[in-house]
CSV table of C-alpha atoms and ligand atoms in Angstrom, one decimal:
chain,number,residue,atom,x,y,z
A,787,UNK,CA,-177.0,50.7,20.6
A,788,UNK,CA,-173.6,50.3,19.0
A,789,UNK,CA,-172.2,46.9,18.3
A,790,UNK,CA,-169.3,45.5,20.3
A,791,UNK,CA,-167.0,42.8,18.9
A,792,UNK,CA,-165.5,39.9,20.8
A,793,UNK,CA,-162.1,39.2,19.2
A,794,UNK,CA,-161.9,35.8,20.9
A,795,UNK,CA,-164.6,34.3,18.6
A,796,UNK,CA,-163.6,31.3,16.4
A,797,UNK,CA,-163.5,33.2,13.1
A,798,UNK,CA,-161.3,35.9,14.6
A,799,UNK,CA,-158.9,33.2,15.6
A,800,UNK,CA,-159.0,31.7,12.1
A,801,UNK,CA,-158.2,35.1,10.7
A,802,UNK,CA,-155.2,35.4,13.0
A,803,UNK,CA,-154.0,31.9,12.1
A,804,UNK,CA,-154.6,30.6,15.7
A,805,UNK,CA,-157.1,28.0,14.4
A,806,UNK,CA,-156.5,26.1,11.2
A,807,UNK,CA,-158.7,26.5,8.1
A,808,UNK,CA,-158.3,25.7,4.5
A,809,UNK,CA,-159.4,28.8,2.5
A,810,UNK,CA,-160.9,28.2,-0.9
A,811,UNK,CA,-160.8,31.8,-1.8
A,812,UNK,CA,-159.2,35.0,-0.4
A,813,UNK,CA,-159.6,38.6,-1.5
A,814,UNK,CA,-158.3,41.9,0.0
A,815,UNK,CA,-161.2,42.1,2.6
A,816,UNK,CA,-162.7,38.6,2.8
A,817,UNK,CA,-161.9,34.9,3.0
A,818,UNK,CA,-163.9,31.8,2.3
A,819,UNK,CA,-163.4,28.4,3.9
A,820,UNK,CA,-165.4,25.1,4.4
A,821,UNK,CA,-167.8,24.9,7.3
A,822,UNK,CA,-166.5,22.4,9.9
A,823,UNK,CA,-170.0,20.8,10.1
A,824,UNK,CA,-171.3,20.8,6.5
A,825,UNK,CA,-175.1,20.8,6.1
A,826,UNK,CA,-175.0,20.2,2.4
A,827,UNK,CA,-172.5,18.7,-0.1
A,828,UNK,CA,-171.1,22.1,-0.5
A,829,UNK,CA,-171.1,24.4,2.6
A,830,UNK,CA,-168.7,27.3,2.5
A,831,UNK,CA,-168.5,30.2,4.9
A,832,UNK,CA,-167.5,33.7,3.6
A,833,UNK,CA,-166.3,36.2,6.2
A,834,UNK,CA,-165.0,39.7,6.1
A,835,UNK,CA,-161.5,40.2,7.5
A,836,UNK,CA,-162.7,43.2,9.5
A,837,UNK,CA,-164.2,43.0,13.0
A,838,UNK,CA,-168.0,43.0,12.4
A,839,UNK,CA,-170.3,41.1,14.6
A,840,UNK,CA,-173.2,40.4,12.2
A,841,UNK,CA,-174.8,41.6,8.9
A,842,UNK,CA,-176.4,44.5,10.6
A,843,UNK,CA,-173.1,45.7,12.0
A,844,UNK,CA,-171.3,45.1,8.7
A,845,UNK,CA,-173.7,47.2,6.6
A,846,UNK,CA,-173.6,50.0,9.1
A,847,UNK,CA,-169.9,50.1,9.8
A,848,UNK,CA,-167.9,48.6,7.0
A,849,UNK,CA,-166.5,50.8,4.3
A,850,UNK,CA,-167.9,50.7,0.8
A,851,UNK,CA,-164.8,49.0,-0.4
A,852,UNK,CA,-165.1,46.2,2.2
A,853,UNK,CA,-168.8,45.7,1.4
A,854,UNK,CA,-168.3,45.6,-2.4
A,855,UNK,CA,-165.3,43.2,-2.0
A,856,UNK,CA,-167.3,41.0,0.4
A,857,UNK,CA,-170.3,40.5,-2.0
A,858,UNK,CA,-168.0,40.1,-5.0
A,859,UNK,CA,-166.2,37.4,-3.1
A,860,UNK,CA,-169.4,35.5,-2.4
A,861,UNK,CA,-170.1,35.6,-6.2
A,862,UNK,CA,-166.6,34.6,-7.0
A,863,UNK,CA,-166.8,31.6,-4.7
A,864,UNK,CA,-170.1,30.4,-6.2
A,865,UNK,CA,-168.5,30.7,-9.6
A,866,UNK,CA,-165.3,29.0,-8.6
A,867,UNK,CA,-167.1,26.1,-7.0
A,868,UNK,CA,-169.3,25.6,-10.1
A,869,UNK,CA,-172.6,26.5,-8.4
A,870,UNK,CA,-173.4,29.6,-10.3
A,871,UNK,CA,-176.2,29.1,-12.9
A,872,UNK,CA,-174.4,31.7,-15.0
A,873,UNK,CA,-171.5,29.3,-15.2
A,874,UNK,CA,-173.3,26.0,-15.7
A,875,UNK,CA,-174.2,25.2,-12.1
A,876,UNK,CA,-177.5,24.4,-10.4
A,877,UNK,CA,-177.6,27.4,-8.0
A,878,UNK,CA,-177.2,27.8,-4.3
A,879,UNK,CA,-178.6,29.4,-1.2
A,880,UNK,CA,-177.0,32.1,0.9
A,881,UNK,CA,-177.9,32.4,4.6
A,882,UNK,CA,-176.7,34.8,7.2
A,883,UNK,CA,-177.8,34.7,10.9
A,884,UNK,CA,-177.8,38.1,12.6
A,885,UNK,CA,-178.5,38.4,16.3
A,886,UNK,CA,-180.5,36.5,18.9
A,887,UNK,CA,-183.7,35.5,17.0
A,888,UNK,CA,-181.5,34.0,14.3
A,889,UNK,CA,-179.5,31.8,16.7
A,890,UNK,CA,-176.3,33.2,15.3
A,891,UNK,CA,-173.6,31.1,17.0
A,892,UNK,CA,-170.3,32.7,15.9
A,893,UNK,CA,-170.3,36.5,16.5
A,894,UNK,CA,-168.3,37.4,13.4
A,895,UNK,CA,-170.4,38.3,10.3
A,896,UNK,CA,-170.5,35.4,7.9
A,897,UNK,CA,-172.5,34.1,5.0
A,898,UNK,CA,-173.3,30.4,4.6
A,899,UNK,CA,-173.1,29.3,0.9
A,900,UNK,CA,-175.0,26.0,0.5
A,901,UNK,CA,-175.3,23.9,-2.6
A,902,UNK,CA,-174.0,21.0,-4.6
A,903,UNK,CA,-177.5,19.3,-4.1
A,904,UNK,CA,-181.1,20.6,-3.6
A,905,UNK,CA,-181.0,22.6,-0.4
A,906,UNK,CA,-184.7,22.0,0.6
A,907,UNK,CA,-187.2,24.4,2.1
A,908,UNK,CA,-186.1,27.8,3.3
A,909,UNK,CA,-187.1,27.2,7.0
A,910,UNK,CA,-188.3,24.2,9.0
A,911,UNK,CA,-190.4,26.1,11.6
B,2389,LIG,P1,-174.0,30.5,12.7
B,2389,LIG,O1,-174.9,29.7,13.6
B,2389,LIG,O2,-174.6,31.2,11.6
B,2389,LIG,O3,-173.2,31.5,13.6
B,2389,LIG,O4,-173.0,29.5,12.1
B,2389,LIG,C1,-171.7,29.2,12.6
B,2389,LIG,C2,-171.1,28.1,11.8
B,2389,LIG,O5,-169.7,28.1,12.0
B,2389,LIG,C3,-171.6,26.7,12.0
B,2389,LIG,O6,-172.2,26.2,10.8
B,2389,LIG,C4,-170.4,25.9,12.4
B,2389,LIG,O7,-170.4,24.6,11.9
B,2389,LIG,C5,-169.3,26.7,11.8
B,2389,LIG,N1,-168.0,26.6,12.5
B,2389,LIG,C6,-167.7,26.6,13.8
B,2389,LIG,N2,-166.4,26.5,14.1
B,2389,LIG,C7,-165.8,26.4,12.9
B,2389,LIG,C8,-164.4,26.2,12.4
B,2389,LIG,N3,-163.4,26.1,13.3
B,2389,LIG,N4,-164.2,26.1,11.1
B,2389,LIG,C9,-165.2,26.2,10.2
B,2389,LIG,N5,-166.5,26.4,10.6
B,2389,LIG,C10,-166.8,26.4,11.9
């Protein structure tokens, strides 16, 4: 079943400038900004600028250039925020929720980048 995309989701509105955000990083195909309800000292969301509903949709439909740029942006944000072990940090966790079982709330693909302190066990149930 092909994916649809609801362009009224919160992140689409952020991309259009209809809802404020404070990007910490921007590339040609992606932006990164703080999560409004941080779960750790550092909680950044990285999203593609293109209209992709979830990870599954992104890897099926986004161009190679968009996918490469997205994952390079995630790495660049981790480096910029001092989390990358390769640059003296203590590491971080990436999470992406995709679809119903994951309880994905915002239907625009995003990666949560969590760190700045120990992030705990991978799941709680
Ligand atoms: P998920 O459950 O993976 O879809 O996560 C959605 C995330 O978006 C949650 O962690 C929310 O706190 C975050 N969020 C919702 N609205 C905003 C907003 N306006 N700016 C930044 N983060 C937001």
